[in-house]
Coordinates of C-alpha atoms and ligand atoms in Angstrom, one line a residue:
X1 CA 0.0 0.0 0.0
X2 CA 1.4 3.3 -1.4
X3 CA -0.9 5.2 1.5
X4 CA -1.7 5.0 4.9
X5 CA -5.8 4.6 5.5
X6 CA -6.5 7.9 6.2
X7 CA -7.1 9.5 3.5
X8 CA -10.0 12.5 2.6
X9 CA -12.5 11.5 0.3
X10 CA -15.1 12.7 -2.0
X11 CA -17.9 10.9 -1.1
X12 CA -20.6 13.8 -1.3
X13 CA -20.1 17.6 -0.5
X14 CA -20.5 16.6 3.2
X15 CA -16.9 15.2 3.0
X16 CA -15.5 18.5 2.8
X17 CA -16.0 21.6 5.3
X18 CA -16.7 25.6 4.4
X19 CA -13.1 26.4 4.2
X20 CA -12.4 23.6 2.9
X21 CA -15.0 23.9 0.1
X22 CA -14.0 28.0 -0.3
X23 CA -10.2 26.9 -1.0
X24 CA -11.4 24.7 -3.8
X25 CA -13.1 27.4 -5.5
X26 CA -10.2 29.9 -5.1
X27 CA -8.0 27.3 -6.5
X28 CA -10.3 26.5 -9.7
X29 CA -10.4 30.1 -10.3
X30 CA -6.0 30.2 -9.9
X31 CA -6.2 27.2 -12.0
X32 CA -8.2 28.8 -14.6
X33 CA -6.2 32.0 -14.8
X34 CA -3.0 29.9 -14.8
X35 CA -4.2 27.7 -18.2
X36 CA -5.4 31.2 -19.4
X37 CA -1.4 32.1 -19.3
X38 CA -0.3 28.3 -20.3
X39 CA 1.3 28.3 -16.9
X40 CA -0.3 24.5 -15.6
X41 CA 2.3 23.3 -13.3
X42 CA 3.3 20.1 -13.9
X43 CA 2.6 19.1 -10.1
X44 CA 1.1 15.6 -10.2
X45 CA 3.6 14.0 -13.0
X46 CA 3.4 10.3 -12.5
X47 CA 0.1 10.5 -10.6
X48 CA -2.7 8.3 -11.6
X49 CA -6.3 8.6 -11.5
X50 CA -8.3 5.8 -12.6
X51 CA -11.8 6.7 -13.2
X52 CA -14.7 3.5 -13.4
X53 CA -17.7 4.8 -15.5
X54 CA -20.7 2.5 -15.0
X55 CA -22.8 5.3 -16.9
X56 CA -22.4 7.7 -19.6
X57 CA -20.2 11.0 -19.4
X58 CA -19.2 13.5 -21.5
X59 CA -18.1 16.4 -19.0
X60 CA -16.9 14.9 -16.1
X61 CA -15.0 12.2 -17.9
X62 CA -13.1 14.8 -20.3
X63 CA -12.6 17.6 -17.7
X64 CA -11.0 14.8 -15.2
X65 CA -8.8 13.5 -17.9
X66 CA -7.7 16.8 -19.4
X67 CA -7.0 17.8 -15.9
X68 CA -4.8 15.4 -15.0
X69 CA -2.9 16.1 -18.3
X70 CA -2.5 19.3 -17.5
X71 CA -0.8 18.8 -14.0
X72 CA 1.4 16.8 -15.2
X73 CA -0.2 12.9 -14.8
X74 CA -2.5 10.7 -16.4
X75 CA -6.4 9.1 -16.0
X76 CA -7.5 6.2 -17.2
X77 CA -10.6 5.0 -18.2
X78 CA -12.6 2.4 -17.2
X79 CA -16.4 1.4 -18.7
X80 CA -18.2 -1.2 -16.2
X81 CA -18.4 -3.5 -19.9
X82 CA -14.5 -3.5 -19.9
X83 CA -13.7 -4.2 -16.2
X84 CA -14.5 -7.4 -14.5
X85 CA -16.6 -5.4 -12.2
X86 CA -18.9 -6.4 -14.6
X87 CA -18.4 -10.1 -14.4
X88 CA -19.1 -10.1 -10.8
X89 CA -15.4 -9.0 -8.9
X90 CA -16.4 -7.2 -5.7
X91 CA -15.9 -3.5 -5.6
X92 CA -13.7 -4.0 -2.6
X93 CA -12.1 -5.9 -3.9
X94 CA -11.6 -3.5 -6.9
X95 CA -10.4 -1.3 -4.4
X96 CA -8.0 -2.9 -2.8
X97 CA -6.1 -3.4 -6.1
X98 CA -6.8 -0.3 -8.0
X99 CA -5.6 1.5 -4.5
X100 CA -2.2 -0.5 -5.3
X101 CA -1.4 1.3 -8.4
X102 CA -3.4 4.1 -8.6
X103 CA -3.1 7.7 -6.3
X104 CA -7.1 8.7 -7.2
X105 CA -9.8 6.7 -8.0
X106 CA -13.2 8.2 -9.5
X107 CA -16.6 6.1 -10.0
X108 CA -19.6 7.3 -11.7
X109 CA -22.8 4.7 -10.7
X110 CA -25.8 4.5 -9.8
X111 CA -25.8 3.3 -5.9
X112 CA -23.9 5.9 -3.3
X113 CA -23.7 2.2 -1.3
X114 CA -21.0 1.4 -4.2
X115 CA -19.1 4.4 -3.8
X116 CA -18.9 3.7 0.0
X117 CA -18.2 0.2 -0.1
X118 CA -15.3 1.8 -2.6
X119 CA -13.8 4.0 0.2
X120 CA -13.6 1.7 2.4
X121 CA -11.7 -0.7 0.5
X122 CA -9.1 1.8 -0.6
X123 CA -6.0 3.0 0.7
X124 CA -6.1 6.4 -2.2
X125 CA -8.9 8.6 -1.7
X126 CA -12.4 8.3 -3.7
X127 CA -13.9 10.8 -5.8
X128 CA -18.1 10.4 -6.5
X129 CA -18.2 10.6 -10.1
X130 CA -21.6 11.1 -9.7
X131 CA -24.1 8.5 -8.0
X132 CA -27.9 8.2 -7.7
X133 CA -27.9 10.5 -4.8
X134 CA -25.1 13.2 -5.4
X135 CA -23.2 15.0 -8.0
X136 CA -20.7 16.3 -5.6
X137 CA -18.0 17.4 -8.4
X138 CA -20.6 19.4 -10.3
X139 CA -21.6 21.4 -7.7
X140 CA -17.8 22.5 -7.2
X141 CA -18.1 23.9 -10.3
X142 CA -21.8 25.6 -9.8
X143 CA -20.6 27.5 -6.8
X144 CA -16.9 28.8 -8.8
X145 CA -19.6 30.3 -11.6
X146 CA -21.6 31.7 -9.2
X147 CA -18.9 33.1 -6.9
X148 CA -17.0 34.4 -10.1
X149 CA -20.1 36.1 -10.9
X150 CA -21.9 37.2 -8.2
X151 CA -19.0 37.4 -5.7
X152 CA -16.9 35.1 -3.2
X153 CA -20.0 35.8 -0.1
X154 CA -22.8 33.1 -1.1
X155 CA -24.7 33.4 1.9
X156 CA -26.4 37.1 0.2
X157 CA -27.4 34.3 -2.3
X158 CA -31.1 33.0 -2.8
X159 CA -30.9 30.3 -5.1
X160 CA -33.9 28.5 -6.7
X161 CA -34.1 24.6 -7.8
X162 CA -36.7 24.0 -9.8
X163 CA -37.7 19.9 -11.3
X164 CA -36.8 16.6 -10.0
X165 CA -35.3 16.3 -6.2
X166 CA -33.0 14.0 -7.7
X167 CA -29.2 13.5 -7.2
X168 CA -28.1 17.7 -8.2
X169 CA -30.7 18.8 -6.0
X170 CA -29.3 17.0 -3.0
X171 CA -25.9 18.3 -3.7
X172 CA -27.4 21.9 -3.6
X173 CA -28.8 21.2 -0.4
X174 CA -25.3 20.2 1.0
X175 CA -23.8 23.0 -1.0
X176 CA -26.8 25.4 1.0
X177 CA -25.7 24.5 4.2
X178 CA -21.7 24.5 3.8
X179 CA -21.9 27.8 1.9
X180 CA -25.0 29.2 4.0
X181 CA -27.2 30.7 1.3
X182 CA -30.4 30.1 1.0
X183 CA -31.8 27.2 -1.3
X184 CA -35.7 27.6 -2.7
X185 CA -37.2 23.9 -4.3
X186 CA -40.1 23.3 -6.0
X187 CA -40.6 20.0 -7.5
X188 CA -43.6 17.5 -8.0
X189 CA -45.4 15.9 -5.4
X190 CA -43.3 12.6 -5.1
X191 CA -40.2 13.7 -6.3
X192 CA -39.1 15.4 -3.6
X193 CA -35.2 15.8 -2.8
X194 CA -33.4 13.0 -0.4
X195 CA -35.1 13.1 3.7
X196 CA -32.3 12.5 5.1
X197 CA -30.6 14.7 3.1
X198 CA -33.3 17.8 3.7
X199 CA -33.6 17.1 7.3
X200 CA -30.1 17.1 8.3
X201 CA -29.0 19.3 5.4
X202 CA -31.4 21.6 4.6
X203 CA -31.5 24.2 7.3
X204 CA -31.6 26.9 4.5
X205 CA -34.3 25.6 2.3
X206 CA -37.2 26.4 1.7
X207 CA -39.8 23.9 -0.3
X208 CA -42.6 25.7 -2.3
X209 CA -45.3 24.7 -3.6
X210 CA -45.0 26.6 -7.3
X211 CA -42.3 26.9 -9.3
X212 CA -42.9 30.6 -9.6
X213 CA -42.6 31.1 -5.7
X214 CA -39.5 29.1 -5.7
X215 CA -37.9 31.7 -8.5
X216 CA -39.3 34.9 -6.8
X217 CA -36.4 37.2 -6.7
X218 CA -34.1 34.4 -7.0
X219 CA -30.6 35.4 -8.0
X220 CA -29.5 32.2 -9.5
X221 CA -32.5 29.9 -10.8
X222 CA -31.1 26.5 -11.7
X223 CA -32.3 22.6 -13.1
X224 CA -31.8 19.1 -14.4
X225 CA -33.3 16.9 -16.4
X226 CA -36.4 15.5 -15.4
X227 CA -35.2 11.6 -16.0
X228 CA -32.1 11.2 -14.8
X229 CA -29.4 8.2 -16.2
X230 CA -31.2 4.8 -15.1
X231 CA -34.4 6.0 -15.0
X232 CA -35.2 5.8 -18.3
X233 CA -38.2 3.7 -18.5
X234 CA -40.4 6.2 -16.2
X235 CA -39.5 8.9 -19.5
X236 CA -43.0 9.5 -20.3
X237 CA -44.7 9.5 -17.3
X238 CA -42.6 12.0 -15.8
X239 CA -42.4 14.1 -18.6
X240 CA -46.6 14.5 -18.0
X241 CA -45.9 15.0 -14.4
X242 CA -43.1 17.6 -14.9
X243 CA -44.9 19.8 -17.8
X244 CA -45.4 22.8 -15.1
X245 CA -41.9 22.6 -14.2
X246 CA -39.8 23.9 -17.3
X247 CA -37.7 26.7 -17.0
X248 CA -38.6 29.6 -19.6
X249 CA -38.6 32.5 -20.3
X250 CA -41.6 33.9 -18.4
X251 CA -40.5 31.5 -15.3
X252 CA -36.7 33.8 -15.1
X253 CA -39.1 36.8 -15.4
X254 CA -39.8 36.3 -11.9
X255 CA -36.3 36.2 -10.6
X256 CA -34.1 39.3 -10.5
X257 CA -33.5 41.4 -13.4
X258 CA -29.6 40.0 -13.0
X259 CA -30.5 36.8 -11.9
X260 CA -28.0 34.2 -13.9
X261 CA -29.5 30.4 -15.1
X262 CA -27.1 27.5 -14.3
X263 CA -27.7 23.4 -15.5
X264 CA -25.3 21.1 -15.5
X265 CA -26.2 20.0 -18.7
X266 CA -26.4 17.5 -20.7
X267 CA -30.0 19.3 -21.0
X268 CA -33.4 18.3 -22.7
X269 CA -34.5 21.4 -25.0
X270 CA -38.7 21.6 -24.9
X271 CA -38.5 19.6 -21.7
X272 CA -37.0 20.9 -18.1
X273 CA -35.7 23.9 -20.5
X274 CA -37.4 25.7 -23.3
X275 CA -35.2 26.0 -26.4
X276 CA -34.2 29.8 -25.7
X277 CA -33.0 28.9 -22.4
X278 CA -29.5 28.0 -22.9
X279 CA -28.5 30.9 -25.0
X280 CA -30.4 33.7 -23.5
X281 CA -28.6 36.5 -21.3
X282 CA -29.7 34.9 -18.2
X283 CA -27.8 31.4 -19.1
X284 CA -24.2 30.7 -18.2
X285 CA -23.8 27.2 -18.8
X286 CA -21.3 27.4 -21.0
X287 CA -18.7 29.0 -18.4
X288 CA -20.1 26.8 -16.0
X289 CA -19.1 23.7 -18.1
X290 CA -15.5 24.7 -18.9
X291 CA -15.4 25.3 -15.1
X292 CA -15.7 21.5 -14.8
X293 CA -12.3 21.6 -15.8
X294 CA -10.7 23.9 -13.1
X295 CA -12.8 22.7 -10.1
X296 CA -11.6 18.8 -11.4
X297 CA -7.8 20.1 -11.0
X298 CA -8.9 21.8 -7.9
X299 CA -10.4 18.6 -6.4
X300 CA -7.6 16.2 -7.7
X301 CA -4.8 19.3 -5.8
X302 CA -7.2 19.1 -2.6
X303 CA -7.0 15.2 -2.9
X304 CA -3.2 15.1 -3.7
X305 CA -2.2 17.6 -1.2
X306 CA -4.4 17.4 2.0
X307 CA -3.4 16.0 5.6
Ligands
LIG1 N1 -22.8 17.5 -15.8 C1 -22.2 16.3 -16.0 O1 -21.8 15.6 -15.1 O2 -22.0 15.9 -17.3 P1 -21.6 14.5 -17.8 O3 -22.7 13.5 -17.5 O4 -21.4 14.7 -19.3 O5 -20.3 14.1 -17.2
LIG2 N1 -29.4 14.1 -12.8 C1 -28.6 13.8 -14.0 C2 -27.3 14.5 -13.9 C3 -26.5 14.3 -15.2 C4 -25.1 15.0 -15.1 C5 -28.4 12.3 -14.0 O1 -28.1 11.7 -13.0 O2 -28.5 11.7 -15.1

């Protein structure tokens, strides 16, 4: 074992503390002026990440892989179809040998158990990759838009969730309570966010009934997709179920005149969005996609470099 068992991981938000979270963002942001320059340091060279995608990515597999090019090491890439994960090896198992040649290990799936069961097997820390619960690594990058934007004091914040309670929603209501500002949700009936998650997390939320009370002088108004990966076959119903919940232009109309539109994309245009969404003054996805990149060398320095 290259490590002693101590390490931090990246579990969920939770794993982290204010500061702790705070640092990460200053660093994306140093990171991103620093690649603006060309000036990367080449501080991880020989460092491995291997990352275990049991679902589909596009942004979190490219920004983790171009990240650890850029400091200097290397990712690779592992689909459930092309490990033996998928021919029934135990994910501790996994661990305990991907932990022996690998510094960082990433998994994307679909039970939070699994990404658990992952840490505790492995002497290198974890990152969530994204699970049926949390998107921990996204919302790193949410909250370096929105403090580039809006300024480095989140808690003047109101921020508004609007559509499923699913797996981004719970990581805003983490987010909420390490960064104190305050967190507005309307979804359906039934598709609430995570309990647990609300009770012990959410001191700064605020459920509503309507998506228009949720957005009321909102200063960040953000969504998902209304199916998320693996729940696939419930498409149709939910999209009847969700049909008051799309974010459009008359919905923003309620938030501030300033008020900025975040998603973490990939996004669903004439579903949780209307088609001028994306591209309308209010949206910043795109920023907030490329961010991916500097809050996933942020992450991997924390990782690398923490006690
Ligand atoms: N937002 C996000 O995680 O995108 P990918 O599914 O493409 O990684
Ligand atoms: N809630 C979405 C997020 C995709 C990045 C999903 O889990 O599919």
């Amino acid at each position: 074992m290259k490590r002693i068992m101590n390490n931090r991981h990246f579990r969920s938000l939770i794993d982290i503390n204010s500061k702790e979270f705070l640092d990460i963002i200053d660093k994306s942001i140093e990171f991103k002026n620093l690649d603006a320059k060309n000036e990367i340091p080449n501080i991880f060279s020989k460092k491995i990440l291997v990352m275990i995608f049991k679902k589909n990515s596009t942004r979190t597999r490219v920004s983790f892989e171009t990240a650890m090019s850029k400091l200097g090491g290397h990712a690779i890439f592992l689909s459930d179809d092309s490990c033996q994960l998928n021919r029934g090896e135990d994910i501790s198992d996994t661990a305990k040998v991907l932990s022996g040649m690998a510094d960082l290990i990433m998994m994307r799936t679909n039970s939070h158990e699994e990404i658990k069961e992952l840490a505790k097997s492995s002497s290198v820390p974890i990152i969530n990759g994204l699970c049926n619960l949390f998107h921990p690594c996204q919302l790193l990058a949410d909250m370096q838009t929105i403090a580039e934007i809006k300024g480095k004091d989140l808690s003047k914040l109101t921020i508004a969730w609007v559509g499923d309670g699913n797996n981004m929603c719970n990581s805003y209501i983490n987010a909420s309570k390490l960064l104190n500002f305050k967190l507005k949700i309307s979804t359906p009936h039934g598709y609430e966010p995570d309990e647990y998650t609300l009770d012990k997390f959410g001191k700064n939320v605020e459920m509503c009934e309507l998506p228009g009370s949720a957005v009321d002088d909102a200063d960040v108004v953000t969504t998902d997709v209304w199916t998320s990966m693996g729940d696939e076959h419930e498409n149709e119903e939910r999209k009847k179920i969700f049909k008051g919940y799309q974010v459009n232009m008359n919905l923003m109309s309620k938030a501030k005149n300033d008020s900025i539109f975040l998603h973490c994309l990939p996004a669903h245009r004439g579903e949780e969005i209307d088609h001028d969404i994306l591209d309308s003054s209010h949206s910043v996805v795109w920023k907030q996609a490329h961010n991916r990149l500097y809050s996933s060398m942020a992450l991997i320095n924390f990782l690398l470099t923490c006690e």
